[in-house]
Amino acid sequence: MINENFLNLKTSYLFGEVDRRTEAYQQRHPGASVIRLGVGDVTLPLAPAVIDAMHAAVDECSRAETFKGYGPEHGRAFLREAIAETDFPGLGIKASEVFVSEGSKTDMGNILDIFAPGLSAGIPDPVYPLYTDTCIIAGHNIKYLPMDASNDFSGDIPEERLDLVYLCFPNNPTGAVASRKKLTEWVEYALRNGSIILYDSAYESYIRDDSIPHSIYEIPGAEDCAIEFRSFSKTAGFTGIRSGYTVIPEGLALDAADGRKVRLADLWERRQNSKYNGNSYISQRAAAAALSPEGRRQTRAQVDSYLVTASGIRGILADAGLDPAGGVNAPYLWVRTPDGMGSWEFFDCLLEATGVVVTPGAGFGPGGEGRFRLSAFGERHASIEAAERIADFVKTL
Amino acid sequence: MINENFLNLKTSYLFGEVDRRTEAYQQRHPGASVIRLGVGDVTLPLAPAVIDAMHAAVDECSRAETFKGYGPEHGRAFLREAIAETDFPGLGIKASEVFVSEGSKTDMGNILDIFAPGLSAGIPDPVYPLYTDTCIIAGHNIKYLPMDASNDFSGDIPEERLDLVYLCFPNNPTGAVASRKKLTEWVEYALRNGSIILYDSAYESYIRDDSIPHSIYEIPGAEDCAIEFRSFSKTAGFTGIRSGYTVIPEGLALDAADGRKVRLADLWERRQNSKYNGNSYISQRAAAAALSPEGRRQTRAQVDSYLVTASGIRGILADAGLDPAGGVNAPYLWVRTPDGMGSWEFFDCLLEATGVVVTPGAGFGPGGEGRFRLSAFGERHASIEAAERIADFVKTL
């Protein structure tokens, strides 16, 4: 009577386990200076344009004439239109193809509701755990797609057909970006095989290299094989405010068992109509403000600031001989552990010696063993100090 | 490759169809005075305590020292504790058994993730469409539980075993409440059969009769067979703000196929950890403010106001000989159509003649045919006028 697939999940969720070990350390060493470069949460306050918009939205809700109750499940028109115009310039994405929600973690989990169980799902290795866990819960068959230095951390095109292919660029955890050429190969693969690409571009605003695509829809044909997920969390600091969205092009369709074409946007719309009541009005006004000209200037400056931190960490680790990947066009660095240490072993030793919390690569899948992830979202000075502690620690080994 | 269960859903979602017909009417009669007593959305502005708390929370997010990013997926401690203490006085519900989300529609849909597909699900008839639609999407076998005047709109205890039983009191759409005796019979049934009760108490704050239970956990044994879903939407006017929660007692468990006991709270926690990032911080502060002594006084006055509207509508319809059910201890009235008209037929004729929008009973399931639902959430004067228009219309038949 229970969903037995849950019993196939690993017992501990990555970030929960990191928290547990960190708390145990703090109990053993009360007063120790802990710096967390682990969980990828932002730290800069919200942009003034966003704050102003939220105050105004709260005030609207204080008066009967301007009170806002239920809105459309898929987001209010002002936000869907702002997203289509601002985030996909020249790509022909319509407001009606944009489905607003409270975040892309939620959407990337819930999207599996529209697919049959027991599909083959290609999942990058290493990978943010949500793809794996939600595929296990849904009873899909996972085929790992190794993404490592041998393929520029953007994968080799598989020989076999896969029903679903998860891609995430700029990548969490590796910080890798995919070239236009590689993304084109993935889209061609999907079109050839009738696969659906689930494209996570939560970190697209960190791309500063003009040759790197921000959206899968920059690749011809992607509108016939790809769903794209985006979030305001890392673009505008909305990890506590909650707003994101999913793009499903109107032509994207699959055959039902009886042969009729079924539009995936229709299935998602029905799924959300049945199980969702829309993103908070306050959050939607906040998101629209982040997309305004002023909001874009302010939030871009925040992203720039995190990129400066990433660059600083990268320099210190490189000087210590660690040869970090990522940290350019992305807020994450993906670093090989010294002396071939296991990634949880390194996590424990580093924490015990320095109080610095990283995220063990093995928590992101088998291909993450022997690596650790650093986030550039922490406060600048603390993050640089943490990088220096890591560099000093490595010298002691 | 798609979830074929979606193809078993009826084409049009109830409220969407109501909107479509209303818009068509407005196009045929530009300038007509339309009053919507259909969709159950609130209209009173948010309570001052809630507004103040949201402004303060926005200000917190404007400064680095008080900025709030990711919180726990299941809600911040201040809110979980306030809910356990305030909403379940004396019932022994712990903060750790309260799982905050952005609404109970979402939770009641998503809860099915923790159960196997193909279960037998007892669903009241008539019923708010979400239970039916989400059970169809998940591939469950629906057994309708007729709830009509013959059983005080609270159902007859079934002969056969059901895996899941949905109950909603005060009821949407009928406005019925369940007596302590009837709820005790449902709990005893569930305990006897190993059924899980999914108890929707979104409207509990409308109960003014002290003999009526507000929570299923007032019934002994419910902690071993029931999950309760609540929302701030109708209690505090949060339909646009989004906050709700689910209670899963820690002892509630089912046997897995291999015989081990699995706690449903553990499954839900894992489901939410994998697919959810928590309710907006602003919304959580708003919800906590609604539970403060001042917030409770203010929101209770709002509920009282809607109950006065319900009573006014009820009186007018009763005088017109319509004998409405509901509208006492509940914001909904459930009214028999005159002369045995079909409920969509009545909807169309009433709209055409008066501009009043009701919700056709048939949209809530086969048992709703020949009835219509009125909501007391509209602005007072407009709602009373709509009731008078209905009364006048009925006289013309």
mmCIF file with all atom_site columns, C-alpha atoms in Angstrom, chain A residues 299-390:
data_model
loop_
_atom_site.group_PDB
_atom_site.id
_atom_site.type_symbol
_atom_site.label_atom_id
_atom_site.label_alt_id
_atom_site.label_comp_id
_atom_site.label_asym_id
_atom_site.label_entity_id
_atom_site.label_seq_id
_atom_site.pdbx_PDB_ins_code
_atom_site.Cartn_x
_atom_site.Cartn_y
_atom_site.Cartn_z
_atom_site.occupancy
_atom_site.B_iso_or_equiv
_atom_site.pdbx_formal_charge
_atom_site.auth_seq_id
_atom_site.auth_comp_id
_atom_site.auth_asym_id
_atom_site.auth_atom_id
_atom_site.pdbx_PDB_model_num
ATOM 1  C CA . THR A 1 299 ? 20.603 41.411 -9.599  1.00 0.00 ? 299 THR A CA 1
ATOM 2  C CA . ARG A 1 300 ? 23.350 41.247 -12.215 1.00 0.00 ? 300 ARG A CA 1
ATOM 3  C CA . ALA A 1 301 ? 25.592 43.094 -9.794  1.00 0.00 ? 301 ALA A CA 1
ATOM 4  C CA . GLN A 1 302 ? 24.818 40.415 -7.178  1.00 0.00 ? 302 GLN A CA 1
ATOM 5  C CA . VAL A 1 303 ? 25.722 37.637 -9.603  1.00 0.00 ? 303 VAL A CA 1
ATOM 6  C CA . ASP A 1 304 ? 28.905 39.517 -10.507 1.00 0.00 ? 304 ASP A CA 1
ATOM 7  C CA . SER A 1 305 ? 29.774 39.657 -6.830  1.00 0.00 ? 305 SER A CA 1
ATOM 8  C CA . TYR A 1 306 ? 29.415 35.891 -6.425  1.00 0.00 ? 306 TYR A CA 1
ATOM 9  C CA . LEU A 1 307 ? 31.543 35.391 -9.542  1.00 0.00 ? 307 LEU A CA 1
ATOM 10 C CA . VAL A 1 308 ? 34.288 37.530 -7.994  1.00 0.00 ? 308 VAL A CA 1
ATOM 11 C CA . THR A 1 309 ? 34.164 35.279 -4.925  1.00 0.00 ? 309 THR A CA 1
ATOM 12 C CA . ALA A 1 310 ? 34.337 32.196 -7.166  1.00 0.00 ? 310 ALA A CA 1
ATOM 13 C CA . SER A 1 311 ? 37.351 33.626 -8.929  1.00 0.00 ? 311 SER A CA 1
ATOM 14 C CA . GLY A 1 312 ? 39.069 34.373 -5.614  1.00 0.00 ? 312 GLY A CA 1
ATOM 15 C CA . ILE A 1 313 ? 38.507 30.842 -4.309  1.00 0.00 ? 313 ILE A CA 1
ATOM 16 C CA . ARG A 1 314 ? 39.677 29.411 -7.610  1.00 0.00 ? 314 ARG A CA 1
ATOM 17 C CA . GLY A 1 315 ? 42.912 31.370 -7.512  1.00 0.00 ? 315 GLY A CA 1
ATOM 18 C CA . ILE A 1 316 ? 43.790 30.303 -3.980  1.00 0.00 ? 316 ILE A CA 1
ATOM 19 C CA . LEU A 1 317 ? 43.082 26.627 -4.672  1.00 0.00 ? 317 LEU A CA 1
ATOM 20 C CA . ALA A 1 318 ? 44.990 26.731 -7.953  1.00 0.00 ? 318 ALA A CA 1
ATOM 21 C CA . ASP A 1 319 ? 47.998 28.237 -6.156  1.00 0.00 ? 319 ASP A CA 1
ATOM 22 C CA . ALA A 1 320 ? 47.775 25.358 -3.692  1.00 0.00 ? 320 ALA A CA 1
ATOM 23 C CA . GLY A 1 321 ? 48.039 22.943 -6.616  1.00 0.00 ? 321 GLY A CA 1
ATOM 24 C CA . LEU A 1 322 ? 44.445 21.711 -6.437  1.00 0.00 ? 322 LEU A CA 1
ATOM 25 C CA . ASP A 1 323 ? 43.521 22.424 -10.116 1.00 0.00 ? 323 ASP A CA 1
ATOM 26 C CA . PRO A 1 324 ? 39.832 23.264 -9.519  1.00 0.00 ? 324 PRO A CA 1
ATOM 27 C CA . ALA A 1 325 ? 37.225 22.850 -12.245 1.00 0.00 ? 325 ALA A CA 1
ATOM 28 C CA . GLY A 1 326 ? 34.279 25.259 -12.505 1.00 0.00 ? 326 GLY A CA 1
ATOM 29 C CA . GLY A 1 327 ? 34.035 28.660 -10.858 1.00 0.00 ? 327 GLY A CA 1
ATOM 30 C CA . VAL A 1 328 ? 33.948 30.420 -14.244 1.00 0.00 ? 328 VAL A CA 1
ATOM 31 C CA . ASN A 1 329 ? 30.485 31.121 -15.711 1.00 0.00 ? 329 ASN A CA 1
ATOM 32 C CA . ALA A 1 330 ? 29.200 29.252 -12.661 1.00 0.00 ? 330 ALA A CA 1
ATOM 33 C CA . PRO A 1 331 ? 29.002 29.650 -8.881  1.00 0.00 ? 331 PRO A CA 1
ATOM 34 C CA . TYR A 1 332 ? 30.381 26.183 -8.086  1.00 0.00 ? 332 TYR A CA 1
ATOM 35 C CA . LEU A 1 333 ? 33.911 24.806 -8.019  1.00 0.00 ? 333 LEU A CA 1
ATOM 36 C CA . TRP A 1 334 ? 34.552 21.111 -8.381  1.00 0.00 ? 334 TRP A CA 1
ATOM 37 C CA . VAL A 1 335 ? 37.818 20.113 -6.822  1.00 0.00 ? 335 VAL A CA 1
ATOM 38 C CA . ARG A 1 336 ? 39.757 16.864 -6.732  1.00 0.00 ? 336 ARG A CA 1
ATOM 39 C CA . THR A 1 337 ? 40.593 15.704 -3.195  1.00 0.00 ? 337 THR A CA 1
ATOM 40 C CA . PRO A 1 338 ? 44.331 15.589 -2.480  1.00 0.00 ? 338 PRO A CA 1
ATOM 41 C CA . ASP A 1 339 ? 46.172 12.265 -2.384  1.00 0.00 ? 339 ASP A CA 1
ATOM 42 C CA . GLY A 1 340 ? 43.162 10.371 -3.739  1.00 0.00 ? 340 GLY A CA 1
ATOM 43 C CA . MET A 1 341 ? 41.235 10.721 -0.486  1.00 0.00 ? 341 MET A CA 1
ATOM 44 C CA . GLY A 1 342 ? 37.609 9.581  -0.480  1.00 0.00 ? 342 GLY A CA 1
ATOM 45 C CA . SER A 1 343 ? 35.303 12.546 -0.548  1.00 0.00 ? 343 SER A CA 1
ATOM 46 C CA . TRP A 1 344 ? 33.578 11.878 2.783   1.00 0.00 ? 344 TRP A CA 1
ATOM 47 C CA . GLU A 1 345 ? 36.979 11.132 4.326   1.00 0.00 ? 345 GLU A CA 1
ATOM 48 C CA . PHE A 1 346 ? 38.241 14.480 3.043   1.00 0.00 ? 346 PHE A CA 1
ATOM 49 C CA . PHE A 1 347 ? 35.079 16.171 4.304   1.00 0.00 ? 347 PHE A CA 1
ATOM 50 C CA . ASP A 1 348 ? 35.604 14.783 7.801   1.00 0.00 ? 348 ASP A CA 1
ATOM 51 C CA . CYS A 1 349 ? 39.344 15.507 7.967   1.00 0.00 ? 349 CYS A CA 1
ATOM 52 C CA . LEU A 1 350 ? 38.960 19.027 6.599   1.00 0.00 ? 350 LEU A CA 1
ATOM 53 C CA . LEU A 1 351 ? 36.108 19.818 8.980   1.00 0.00 ? 351 LEU A CA 1
ATOM 54 C CA . GLU A 1 352 ? 37.984 18.455 11.973  1.00 0.00 ? 352 GLU A CA 1
ATOM 55 C CA . ALA A 1 353 ? 41.189 20.342 11.092  1.00 0.00 ? 353 ALA A CA 1
ATOM 56 C CA . THR A 1 354 ? 39.779 23.650 9.864   1.00 0.00 ? 354 THR A CA 1
ATOM 57 C CA . GLY A 1 355 ? 36.041 24.005 10.581  1.00 0.00 ? 355 GLY A CA 1
ATOM 58 C CA . VAL A 1 356 ? 35.375 24.404 6.850   1.00 0.00 ? 356 VAL A CA 1
ATOM 59 C CA . VAL A 1 357 ? 32.281 22.599 5.511   1.00 0.00 ? 357 VAL A CA 1
ATOM 60 C CA . VAL A 1 358 ? 32.377 21.483 1.886   1.00 0.00 ? 358 VAL A CA 1
ATOM 61 C CA . THR A 1 359 ? 30.010 19.177 0.026   1.00 0.00 ? 359 THR A CA 1
ATOM 62 C CA . PRO A 1 360 ? 31.478 15.705 -0.554  1.00 0.00 ? 360 PRO A CA 1
ATOM 63 C CA . GLY A 1 361 ? 31.451 14.797 -4.231  1.00 0.00 ? 361 GLY A CA 1
ATOM 64 C CA . ALA A 1 362 ? 30.301 11.234 -3.554  1.00 0.00 ? 362 ALA A CA 1
ATOM 65 C CA . GLY A 1 363 ? 26.974 12.679 -2.387  1.00 0.00 ? 363 GLY A CA 1
ATOM 66 C CA . PHE A 1 364 ? 26.366 13.658 -6.011  1.00 0.00 ? 364 PHE A CA 1
ATOM 67 C CA . GLY A 1 365 ? 26.690 10.106 -7.345  1.00 0.00 ? 365 GLY A CA 1
ATOM 68 C CA . PRO A 1 366 ? 29.438 7.553  -7.949  1.00 0.00 ? 366 PRO A CA 1
ATOM 69 C CA . GLY A 1 367 ? 31.253 9.879  -10.364 1.00 0.00 ? 367 GLY A CA 1
ATOM 70 C CA . GLY A 1 368 ? 31.664 12.439 -7.602  1.00 0.00 ? 368 GLY A CA 1
ATOM 71 C CA . GLU A 1 369 ? 33.918 10.219 -5.511  1.00 0.00 ? 369 GLU A CA 1
ATOM 72 C CA . GLY A 1 370 ? 37.304 11.845 -5.011  1.00 0.00 ? 370 GLY A CA 1
ATOM 73 C CA . ARG A 1 371 ? 35.936 15.362 -5.542  1.00 0.00 ? 371 ARG A CA 1
ATOM 74 C CA . PHE A 1 372 ? 34.310 18.034 -3.406  1.00 0.00 ? 372 PHE A CA 1
ATOM 75 C CA . ARG A 1 373 ? 32.082 20.950 -4.275  1.00 0.00 ? 373 ARG A CA 1
ATOM 76 C CA . LEU A 1 374 ? 32.565 24.513 -3.134  1.00 0.00 ? 374 LEU A CA 1
ATOM 77 C CA . SER A 1 375 ? 29.956 27.198 -3.457  1.00 0.00 ? 375 SER A CA 1
ATOM 78 C CA . ALA A 1 376 ? 30.727 30.862 -4.081  1.00 0.00 ? 376 ALA A CA 1
ATOM 79 C CA . PHE A 1 377 ? 27.482 32.002 -2.460  1.00 0.00 ? 377 PHE A CA 1
ATOM 80 C CA . GLY A 1 378 ? 28.999 32.647 0.957   1.00 0.00 ? 378 GLY A CA 1
ATOM 81 C CA . GLU A 1 379 ? 30.016 35.997 2.340   1.00 0.00 ? 379 GLU A CA 1
ATOM 82 C CA . ARG A 1 380 ? 33.158 37.144 0.480   1.00 0.00 ? 380 ARG A CA 1
ATOM 83 C CA . HIS A 1 381 ? 35.682 37.417 3.300   1.00 0.00 ? 381 HIS A CA 1
ATOM 84 C CA . ALA A 1 382 ? 34.584 34.211 5.013   1.00 0.00 ? 382 ALA A CA 1
ATOM 85 C CA . SER A 1 383 ? 34.709 32.339 1.707   1.00 0.00 ? 383 SER A CA 1
ATOM 86 C CA . ILE A 1 384 ? 38.216 33.546 0.922   1.00 0.00 ? 384 ILE A CA 1
ATOM 87 C CA . GLU A 1 385 ? 39.326 32.641 4.431   1.00 0.00 ? 385 GLU A CA 1
ATOM 88 C CA . ALA A 1 386 ? 37.810 29.188 3.987   1.00 0.00 ? 386 ALA A CA 1
ATOM 89 C CA . ALA A 1 387 ? 39.703 28.738 0.718   1.00 0.00 ? 387 ALA A CA 1
ATOM 90 C CA . GLU A 1 388 ? 42.909 29.733 2.518   1.00 0.00 ? 388 GLU A CA 1
ATOM 91 C CA . ARG A 1 389 ? 42.193 27.238 5.294   1.00 0.00 ? 389 ARG A CA 1
ATOM 92 C CA . ILE A 1 390 ? 41.718 24.536 2.666   1.00 0.00 ? 390 ILE A CA 1
#
